[in-house]
Amino acid sequence: MQRFSGAGGRLMAYPAAASAGSLGDLLARPVKQAIAGQVVALFNDRSRGERPVQRRTDGLFGPRAVAWRVHGDVVSMMVGGIAGLMLQMLYPPVLAGVWDHSRFRHDLAGRLRRTARFIALTTYGSREEAEASIARVRAIHDHVRGTLPDGTPYAANDPELLAWVHVAEATTFLEGWIRYGEPGMSGADRDRYFAEMAVVGEMLGADPLPRSRAEARAILHGFRPKLLVDHRVRETARVLLTRRADSPWQEPLQRLTQEAGLDLLPGWARRMHGLPPRLGVPLLRAGTLGVASTLRWAFR
């Protein structure tokens, strides 16, 4: 049986018992196990009894799904996740739900871990696990409602709000994978990823949903007049980008993936957030790719 961290699949696998190999394999094994163990702990809250999600073939997708390989890479998912959050907070109803109904300032790591676990369960878990996870999210959303600063009401289960969360997340996860995992990914597989993610989006109640990369671009473009930056966006971004890691070894990884996530943002979003001009991009991308390769080696 293979196990998976809360954030991944294929590249997050490690065997329950290692087989005998070359001297190099024997010498490398303790290093690999140490790295893999730290990453698994990062995405699974042991105090809550969480264990890595096991890959199942009776889920929403299957081994041939594009989502299985996109969501199976630790670093590209972390990079895409940062970019996705920076996009999502630009839509006022999404930010209001987080601002009014969460403890993001005090439990940001927990919130990110729960999001990673949701992705793992809906991607790799059984259909029953995926449906239960989606039902839990919908039940939570039922109680998240309020009023924007301009007096406009909002509700977390609003299809348009969910659509923005969905398209921002799917777009940045895919772009992170293309940049750091599969630069030569075919156009057909890129479209197929959005079609697969639409299955989860539809179960959550999102509308409209993209089923191709072109449709995703069109939806992103259609939302742009509705996006804005105010003091709440700036504060939320500050909390996200200045949070301390849970342990010292995580700090360099966290800083690197944050910078790579900001680099992944489209130019218009960087300008909205007031981010400075990108400097040292080749070095940043090379470093991120190096870390991604190291983690793939550790879980191989």
PDB file of N, CA, C and O in Angstrom, residues 6-70:
ATOM      1  N   GLY A   6      -1.257  15.064   2.481  1.00  0.00           N
ATOM      2  CA  GLY A   6      -2.510  15.752   2.224  1.00  0.00           C
ATOM      3  C   GLY A   6      -2.473  16.612   0.988  1.00  0.00           C
ATOM      4  O   GLY A   6      -3.497  17.097   0.547  1.00  0.00           O
ATOM      5  N   ALA A   7      -1.319  16.840   0.405  1.00  0.00           N
ATOM      6  CA  ALA A   7      -1.255  17.734  -0.740  1.00  0.00           C
ATOM      7  C   ALA A   7      -0.948  17.038  -2.040  1.00  0.00           C
ATOM      8  O   ALA A   7      -0.803  17.680  -3.058  1.00  0.00           O
ATOM      9  N   GLY A   8      -0.803  15.731  -2.052  1.00  0.00           N
ATOM     10  CA  GLY A   8      -0.368  15.189  -3.308  1.00  0.00           C
ATOM     11  C   GLY A   8      -0.721  13.762  -3.561  1.00  0.00           C
ATOM     12  O   GLY A   8      -1.463  13.144  -2.844  1.00  0.00           O
ATOM     13  N   GLY A   9      -0.152  13.237  -4.635  1.00  0.00           N
ATOM     14  CA  GLY A   9      -0.467  11.888  -5.041  1.00  0.00           C
ATOM     15  C   GLY A   9       0.741  11.176  -5.584  1.00  0.00           C
ATOM     16  O   GLY A   9       1.568  10.707  -4.846  1.00  0.00           O
ATOM     17  N   ARG A  10       0.859  11.101  -6.912  1.00  0.00           N
ATOM     18  CA  ARG A  10       1.883  10.274  -7.528  1.00  0.00           C
ATOM     19  C   ARG A  10       3.269  10.580  -6.975  1.00  0.00           C
ATOM     20  O   ARG A  10       4.012   9.669  -6.582  1.00  0.00           O
ATOM     21  N   LEU A  11       3.647  11.848  -6.926  1.00  0.00           N
ATOM     22  CA  LEU A  11       4.985  12.189  -6.462  1.00  0.00           C
ATOM     23  C   LEU A  11       5.075  12.267  -4.949  1.00  0.00           C
ATOM     24  O   LEU A  11       6.142  12.490  -4.404  1.00  0.00           O
ATOM     25  N   MET A  12       3.945  12.065  -4.282  1.00  0.00           N
ATOM     26  CA  MET A  12       3.946  12.080  -2.831  1.00  0.00           C
ATOM     27  C   MET A  12       3.913  10.668  -2.284  1.00  0.00           C
ATOM     28  O   MET A  12       3.692  10.457  -1.105  1.00  0.00           O
ATOM     29  N   ALA A  13       4.120   9.664  -3.137  1.00  0.00           N
ATOM     30  CA  ALA A  13       4.039   8.279  -2.682  1.00  0.00           C
ATOM     31  C   ALA A  13       5.344   7.822  -2.081  1.00  0.00           C
ATOM     32  O   ALA A  13       6.408   8.228  -2.508  1.00  0.00           O
ATOM     33  N   TYR A  14       5.255   6.959  -1.075  1.00  0.00           N
ATOM     34  CA  TYR A  14       6.455   6.303  -0.591  1.00  0.00           C
ATOM     35  C   TYR A  14       6.075   4.918  -0.133  1.00  0.00           C
ATOM     36  O   TYR A  14       5.010   4.699   0.412  1.00  0.00           O
ATOM     37  N   PRO A  15       6.918   3.910  -0.385  1.00  0.00           N
ATOM     38  CA  PRO A  15       6.558   2.529  -0.073  1.00  0.00           C
ATOM     39  C   PRO A  15       6.550   2.269   1.416  1.00  0.00           C
ATOM     40  O   PRO A  15       7.343   2.822   2.157  1.00  0.00           O
ATOM     41  N   ALA A  16       5.648   1.385   1.836  1.00  0.00           N
ATOM     42  CA  ALA A  16       5.571   1.024   3.243  1.00  0.00           C
ATOM     43  C   ALA A  16       6.817   0.271   3.675  1.00  0.00           C
ATOM     44  O   ALA A  16       7.253   0.356   4.805  1.00  0.00           O
ATOM     45  N   ALA A  17       7.432  -0.490   2.781  1.00  0.00           N
ATOM     46  CA  ALA A  17       8.669  -1.209   3.098  1.00  0.00           C
ATOM     47  C   ALA A  17       9.606  -1.114   1.912  1.00  0.00           C
ATOM     48  O   ALA A  17       9.239  -1.455   0.796  1.00  0.00           O
ATOM     49  N   ALA A  18      10.811  -0.625   2.152  1.00  0.00           N
ATOM     50  CA  ALA A  18      11.748  -0.442   1.055  1.00  0.00           C
ATOM     51  C   ALA A  18      12.397  -1.763   0.698  1.00  0.00           C
ATOM     52  O   ALA A  18      12.677  -2.597   1.548  1.00  0.00           O
ATOM     53  N   SER A  19      12.656  -1.962  -0.580  1.00  0.00           N
ATOM     54  CA  SER A  19      13.310  -3.185  -1.032  1.00  0.00           C
ATOM     55  C   SER A  19      14.816  -2.965  -1.062  1.00  0.00           C
ATOM     56  O   SER A  19      15.301  -1.840  -1.103  1.00  0.00           O
ATOM     57  N   ALA A  20      15.540  -4.061  -1.037  1.00  0.00           N
ATOM     58  CA  ALA A  20      16.989  -3.967  -1.083  1.00  0.00           C
ATOM     59  C   ALA A  20      17.421  -3.421  -2.427  1.00  0.00           C
ATOM     60  O   ALA A  20      16.841  -3.697  -3.456  1.00  0.00           O
ATOM     61  N   GLY A  21      18.483  -2.610  -2.426  1.00  0.00           N
ATOM     62  CA  GLY A  21      18.949  -2.032  -3.667  1.00  0.00           C
ATOM     63  C   GLY A  21      20.445  -1.877  -3.647  1.00  0.00           C
ATOM     64  O   GLY A  21      21.156  -2.557  -2.901  1.00  0.00           O
ATOM     65  N   SER A  22      20.953  -0.987  -4.441  1.00  0.00           N
ATOM     66  CA  SER A  22      22.378  -0.744  -4.529  1.00  0.00           C
ATOM     67  C   SER A  22      22.866  -0.064  -3.266  1.00  0.00           C
ATOM     68  O   SER A  22      22.083   0.398  -2.417  1.00  0.00           O
ATOM     69  N   LEU A  23      24.186   0.025  -3.116  1.00  0.00           N
ATOM     70  CA  LEU A  23      24.769   0.705  -1.973  1.00  0.00           C
ATOM     71  C   LEU A  23      24.321   2.159  -1.932  1.00  0.00           C
ATOM     72  O   LEU A  23      24.025   2.707  -0.868  1.00  0.00           O
ATOM     73  N   GLY A  24      24.241   2.774  -3.136  1.00  0.00           N
ATOM     74  CA  GLY A  24      23.774   4.160  -3.190  1.00  0.00           C
ATOM     75  C   GLY A  24      22.364   4.299  -2.660  1.00  0.00           C
ATOM     76  O   GLY A  24      22.053   5.248  -1.940  1.00  0.00           O
ATOM     77  N   ASP A  25      21.508   3.348  -3.025  1.00  0.00           N
ATOM     78  CA  ASP A  25      20.129   3.382  -2.539  1.00  0.00           C
ATOM     79  C   ASP A  25      20.082   3.257  -1.020  1.00  0.00           C
ATOM     80  O   ASP A  25      19.306   3.937  -0.343  1.00  0.00           O
ATOM     81  N   LEU A  26      20.922   2.362  -0.491  1.00  0.00           N
ATOM     82  CA  LEU A  26      20.933   2.145   0.956  1.00  0.00           C
ATOM     83  C   LEU A  26      21.406   3.383   1.694  1.00  0.00           C
ATOM     84  O   LEU A  26      20.874   3.739   2.751  1.00  0.00           O
ATOM     85  N   LEU A  27      22.409   4.053   1.136  1.00  0.00           N
ATOM     86  CA  LEU A  27      22.921   5.259   1.769  1.00  0.00           C
ATOM     87  C   LEU A  27      21.922   6.413   1.669  1.00  0.00           C
ATOM     88  O   LEU A  27      21.820   7.246   2.577  1.00  0.00           O
ATOM     89  N   ALA A  28      21.181   6.460   0.554  1.00  0.00           N
ATOM     90  CA  ALA A  28      20.241   7.561   0.342  1.00  0.00           C
ATOM     91  C   ALA A  28      18.945   7.382   1.102  1.00  0.00           C
ATOM     92  O   ALA A  28      18.246   8.359   1.384  1.00  0.00           O
ATOM     93  N   ARG A  29      18.624   6.119   1.434  1.00  0.00           N
ATOM     94  CA  ARG A  29      17.315   5.843   2.014  1.00  0.00           C
ATOM     95  C   ARG A  29      17.024   6.654   3.277  1.00  0.00           C
ATOM     96  O   ARG A  29      15.937   7.225   3.404  1.00  0.00           O
ATOM     97  N   PRO A  30      17.942   6.746   4.258  1.00  0.00           N
ATOM     98  CA  PRO A  30      17.632   7.539   5.461  1.00  0.00           C
ATOM     99  C   PRO A  30      17.361   9.008   5.149  1.00  0.00           C
ATOM    100  O   PRO A  30      16.505   9.632   5.777  1.00  0.00           O
ATOM    101  N   VAL A  31      18.092   9.551   4.162  1.00  0.00           N
ATOM    102  CA  VAL A  31      17.872  10.946   3.781  1.00  0.00           C
ATOM    103  C   VAL A  31      16.488  11.112   3.159  1.00  0.00           C
ATOM    104  O   VAL A  31      15.735  12.037   3.485  1.00  0.00           O
ATOM    105  N   LYS A  32      16.157  10.185   2.252  1.00  0.00           N
ATOM    106  CA  LYS A  32      14.843  10.236   1.622  1.00  0.00           C
ATOM    107  C   LYS A  32      13.728  10.132   2.663  1.00  0.00           C
ATOM    108  O   LYS A  32      12.745  10.878   2.628  1.00  0.00           O
ATOM    109  N   GLN A  33      13.881   9.185   3.595  1.00  0.00           N
ATOM    110  CA  GLN A  33      12.847   8.984   4.615  1.00  0.00           C
ATOM    111  C   GLN A  33      12.700  10.206   5.498  1.00  0.00           C
ATOM    112  O   GLN A  33      11.580  10.575   5.886  1.00  0.00           O
ATOM    113  N   ALA A  34      13.823  10.850   5.820  1.00  0.00           N
ATOM    114  CA  ALA A  34      13.766  12.048   6.664  1.00  0.00           C
ATOM    115  C   ALA A  34      13.027  13.174   5.958  1.00  0.00           C
ATOM    116  O   ALA A  34      12.165  13.852   6.545  1.00  0.00           O
ATOM    117  N   ILE A  35      13.349  13.394   4.678  1.00  0.00           N
ATOM    118  CA  ILE A  35      12.686  14.452   3.914  1.00  0.00           C
ATOM    119  C   ILE A  35      11.201  14.147   3.758  1.00  0.00           C
ATOM    120  O   ILE A  35      10.339  15.003   3.993  1.00  0.00           O
ATOM    121  N   ALA A  36      10.894  12.902   3.362  1.00  0.00           N
ATOM    122  CA  ALA A  36       9.493  12.520   3.152  1.00  0.00           C
ATOM    123  C   ALA A  36       8.691  12.636   4.441  1.00  0.00           C
ATOM    124  O   ALA A  36       7.550  13.115   4.443  1.00  0.00           O
ATOM    125  N   GLY A  37       9.293  12.222   5.549  1.00  0.00           N
ATOM    126  CA  GLY A  37       8.589  12.290   6.827  1.00  0.00           C
ATOM    127  C   GLY A  37       8.250  13.717   7.224  1.00  0.00           C
ATOM    128  O   GLY A  37       7.157  13.997   7.730  1.00  0.00           O
ATOM    129  N   GLN A  38       9.181  14.636   6.992  1.00  0.00           N
ATOM    130  CA  GLN A  38       8.937  16.042   7.326  1.00  0.00           C
ATOM    131  C   GLN A  38       7.815  16.621   6.465  1.00  0.00           C
ATOM    132  O   GLN A  38       6.965  17.368   6.943  1.00  0.00           O
ATOM    133  N   VAL A  39       7.814  16.276   5.175  1.00  0.00           N
ATOM    134  CA  VAL A  39       6.782  16.809   4.280  1.00  0.00           C
ATOM    135  C   VAL A  39       5.412  16.236   4.631  1.00  0.00           C
ATOM    136  O   VAL A  39       4.407  16.947   4.640  1.00  0.00           O
ATOM    137  N   VAL A  40       5.369  14.941   4.923  1.00  0.00           N
ATOM    138  CA  VAL A  40       4.105  14.320   5.312  1.00  0.00           C
ATOM    139  C   VAL A  40       3.551  14.986   6.572  1.00  0.00           C
ATOM    140  O   VAL A  40       2.350  15.272   6.676  1.00  0.00           O
ATOM    141  N   ALA A  41       4.428  15.277   7.536  1.00  0.00           N
ATOM    142  CA  ALA A  41       3.989  15.938   8.770  1.00  0.00           C
ATOM    143  C   ALA A  41       3.478  17.345   8.488  1.00  0.00           C
ATOM    144  O   ALA A  41       2.569  17.836   9.163  1.00  0.00           O
ATOM    145  N   LEU A  42       4.055  17.995   7.479  1.00  0.00           N
ATOM    146  CA  LEU A  42       3.640  19.344   7.132  1.00  0.00           C
ATOM    147  C   LEU A  42       2.183  19.396   6.695  1.00  0.00           C
ATOM    148  O   LEU A  42       1.463  20.359   6.987  1.00  0.00           O
ATOM    149  N   PHE A  43       1.715  18.336   6.008  1.00  0.00           N
ATOM    150  CA  PHE A  43       0.371  18.347   5.446  1.00  0.00           C
ATOM    151  C   PHE A  43      -0.647  17.514   6.220  1.00  0.00           C
ATOM    152  O   PHE A  43      -1.791  17.405   5.796  1.00  0.00           O
ATOM    153  N   ASN A  44      -0.235  16.939   7.330  1.00  0.00           N
ATOM    154  CA  ASN A  44      -1.148  16.119   8.120  1.00  0.00           C
ATOM    155  C   ASN A  44      -1.030  16.498   9.593  1.00  0.00           C
ATOM    156  O   ASN A  44       0.056  16.433  10.166  1.00  0.00           O
ATOM    157  N   ASP A  45      -2.136  16.902  10.186  1.00  0.00           N
ATOM    158  CA  ASP A  45      -2.154  17.340  11.584  1.00  0.00           C
ATOM    159  C   ASP A  45      -2.229  16.107  12.486  1.00  0.00           C
ATOM    160  O   ASP A  45      -3.299  15.533  12.698  1.00  0.00           O
ATOM    161  N   ARG A  46      -1.095  15.721  13.024  1.00  0.00           N
ATOM    162  CA  ARG A  46      -1.064  14.523  13.853  1.00  0.00           C
ATOM    163  C   ARG A  46      -1.869  14.689  15.124  1.00  0.00           C
ATOM    164  O   ARG A  46      -2.384  13.712  15.669  1.00  0.00           O
ATOM    165  N   SER A  47      -1.994  15.926  15.623  1.00  0.00           N
ATOM    166  CA  SER A  47      -2.774  16.152  16.846  1.00  0.00           C
ATOM    167  C   SER A  47      -4.251  15.851  16.628  1.00  0.00           C
ATOM    168  O   SER A  47      -4.986  15.594  17.589  1.00  0.00           O
ATOM    169  N   ARG A  48      -4.692  15.883  15.375  1.00  0.00           N
ATOM    170  CA  ARG A  48      -6.081  15.561  15.037  1.00  0.00           C
ATOM    171  C   ARG A  48      -6.221  14.140  14.507  1.00  0.00           C
ATOM    172  O   ARG A  48      -7.280  13.760  14.030  1.00  0.00           O
ATOM    173  N   GLY A  49      -5.138  13.398  14.583  1.00  0.00           N
ATOM    174  CA  GLY A  49      -5.182  12.017  14.124  1.00  0.00           C
ATOM    175  C   GLY A  49      -5.190  11.864  12.620  1.00  0.00           C
ATOM    176  O   GLY A  49      -5.557  10.794  12.103  1.00  0.00           O
ATOM    177  N   GLU A  50      -4.766  12.896  11.892  1.00  0.00           N
ATOM    178  CA  GLU A  50      -4.781  12.812  10.433  1.00  0.00           C
ATOM    179  C   GLU A  50      -3.645  11.929   9.930  1.00  0.00           C
ATOM    180  O   GLU A  50      -2.522  11.979  10.430  1.00  0.00           O
ATOM    181  N   ARG A  51      -3.964  11.144   8.922  1.00  0.00           N
ATOM    182  CA  ARG A  51      -2.975  10.300   8.255  1.00  0.00           C
ATOM    183  C   ARG A  51      -3.009  10.620   6.763  1.00  0.00           C
ATOM    184  O   ARG A  51      -4.022  11.122   6.253  1.00  0.00           O
ATOM    185  N   PRO A  52      -1.921  10.345   6.071  1.00  0.00           N
ATOM    186  CA  PRO A  52      -1.906  10.624   4.625  1.00  0.00           C
ATOM    187  C   PRO A  52      -3.068   9.950   3.902  1.00  0.00           C
ATOM    188  O   PRO A  52      -3.446   8.820   4.226  1.00  0.00           O
ATOM    189  N   VAL A  53      -3.624  10.660   2.947  1.00  0.00           N
ATOM    190  CA  VAL A  53      -4.730  10.128   2.151  1.00  0.00           C
ATOM    191  C   VAL A  53      -4.203   9.019   1.257  1.00  0.00           C
ATOM    192  O   VAL A  53      -3.177   9.169   0.596  1.00  0.00           O
ATOM    193  N   GLN A  54      -4.894   7.901   1.241  1.00  0.00           N
ATOM    194  CA  GLN A  54      -4.481   6.777   0.413  1.00  0.00           C
ATOM    195  C   GLN A  54      -5.110   6.885  -0.977  1.00  0.00           C
ATOM    196  O   GLN A  54      -6.277   7.233  -1.120  1.00  0.00           O
ATOM    197  N   ARG A  55      -4.302   6.582  -1.965  1.00  0.00           N
ATOM    198  CA  ARG A  55      -4.773   6.656  -3.345  1.00  0.00           C
ATOM    199  C   ARG A  55      -5.742   5.517  -3.628  1.00  0.00           C
ATOM    200  O   ARG A  55      -5.447   4.356  -3.361  1.00  0.00           O
ATOM    201  N   ARG A  56      -6.894   5.886  -4.171  1.00  0.00           N
ATOM    202  CA  ARG A  56      -7.929   4.897  -4.494  1.00  0.00           C
ATOM    203  C   ARG A  56      -8.296   5.009  -5.976  1.00  0.00           C
ATOM    204  O   ARG A  56      -8.239   6.090  -6.556  1.00  0.00           O
ATOM    205  N   THR A  57      -8.693   3.899  -6.539  1.00  0.00           N
ATOM    206  CA  THR A  57      -9.108   3.906  -7.943  1.00  0.00           C
ATOM    207  C   THR A  57     -10.616   4.037  -8.096  1.00  0.00           C
ATOM    208  O   THR A  57     -11.121   4.070  -9.221  1.00  0.00           O
ATOM    209  N   ASP A  58     -11.346   4.091  -6.964  1.00  0.00           N
ATOM    210  CA  ASP A  58     -12.806   4.175  -7.017  1.00  0.00           C
ATOM    211  C   ASP A  58     -13.290   5.573  -6.649  1.00  0.00           C
ATOM    212  O   ASP A  58     -14.373   5.739  -6.104  1.00  0.00           O
ATOM    213  N   GLY A  59     -12.470   6.590  -6.947  1.00  0.00           N
ATOM    214  CA  GLY A  59     -12.829   7.958  -6.610  1.00  0.00           C
ATOM    215  C   GLY A  59     -13.479   8.702  -7.761  1.00  0.00           C
ATOM    216  O   GLY A  59     -13.998   8.105  -8.708  1.00  0.00           O
ATOM    217  N   LEU A  60     -13.425  10.019  -7.713  1.00  0.00           N
ATOM    218  CA  LEU A  60     -14.010  10.845  -8.771  1.00  0.00           C
ATOM    219  C   LEU A  60     -13.215  10.738 -10.063  1.00  0.00           C
ATOM    220  O   LEU A  60     -13.752  10.949 -11.150  1.00  0.00           O
ATOM    221  N   PHE A  61     -11.933  10.414  -9.931  1.00  0.00           N
ATOM    222  CA  PHE A  61     -11.070  10.331 -11.102  1.00  0.00           C
ATOM    223  C   PHE A  61     -10.439   8.944 -11.156  1.00  0.00           C
ATOM    224  O   PHE A  61     -11.107   7.961 -10.907  1.00  0.00           O
ATOM    225  N   GLY A  62      -9.183   8.865 -11.467  1.00  0.00           N
ATOM    226  CA  GLY A  62      -8.500   7.577 -11.545  1.00  0.00           C
ATOM    227  C   GLY A  62      -7.074   7.786 -11.968  1.00  0.00           C
ATOM    228  O   GLY A  62      -6.644   8.912 -12.234  1.00  0.00           O
ATOM    229  N   PRO A  63      -6.295   6.713 -12.056  1.00  0.00           N
ATOM    230  CA  PRO A  63      -4.868   6.835 -12.359  1.00  0.00           C
ATOM    231  C   PRO A  63      -4.553   7.562 -13.656  1.00  0.00           C
ATOM    232  O   PRO A  63      -3.477   8.143 -13.786  1.00  0.00           O
ATOM    233  N   ARG A  64      -5.456   7.541 -14.615  1.00  0.00           N
ATOM    234  CA  ARG A  64      -5.193   8.196 -15.898  1.00  0.00           C
ATOM    235  C   ARG A  64      -5.577   9.675 -15.892  1.00  0.00           C
ATOM    236  O   ARG A  64      -5.345  10.381 -16.881  1.00  0.00           O
ATOM    237  N   ALA A  65      -6.139  10.151 -14.797  1.00  0.00           N
ATOM    238  CA  ALA A  65      -6.583  11.544 -14.731  1.00  0.00           C
ATOM    239  C   ALA A  65      -5.387  12.496 -14.740  1.00  0.00           C
ATOM    240  O   ALA A  65      -4.362  12.236 -14.107  1.00  0.00           O
ATOM    241  N   VAL A  66      -5.525  13.604 -15.454  1.00  0.00           N
ATOM    242  CA  VAL A  66      -4.486  14.628 -15.439  1.00  0.00           C
ATOM    243  C   VAL A  66      -4.322  15.182 -14.030  1.00  0.00           C
ATOM    244  O   VAL A  66      -3.219  15.496 -13.587  1.00  0.00           O
ATOM    245  N   ALA A  67      -5.423  15.288 -13.301  1.00  0.00           N
ATOM    246  CA  ALA A  67      -5.370  15.827 -11.941  1.00  0.00           C
ATOM    247  C   ALA A  67      -4.464  15.002 -11.037  1.00  0.00           C
ATOM    248  O   ALA A  67      -3.855  15.545 -10.109  1.00  0.00           O
ATOM    249  N   TRP A  68      -4.356  13.709 -11.301  1.00  0.00           N
ATOM    250  CA  TRP A  68      -3.505  12.858 -10.463  1.00  0.00           C
ATOM    251  C   TRP A  68      -2.050  13.288 -10.539  1.00  0.00           C
ATOM    252  O   TRP A  68      -1.330  13.228  -9.558  1.00  0.00           O
ATOM    253  N   ARG A  69      -1.597  13.703 -11.704  1.00  0.00           N
ATOM    254  CA  ARG A  69      -0.194  14.114 -11.783  1.00  0.00           C
ATOM    255  C   ARG A  69      -0.021  15.591 -11.441  1.00  0.00           C
ATOM    256  O   ARG A  69       0.984  15.979 -10.860  1.00  0.00           O
ATOM    257  N   VAL A  70      -1.002  16.442 -11.763  1.00  0.00           N
ATOM    258  CA  VAL A  70      -0.897  17.860 -11.409  1.00  0.00           C
ATOM    259  C   VAL A  70      -0.882  18.034  -9.892  1.00  0.00           C
ATOM    260  O   VAL A  70      -0.067  18.783  -9.338  1.00  0.00           O
TER     261      VAL A  70
END
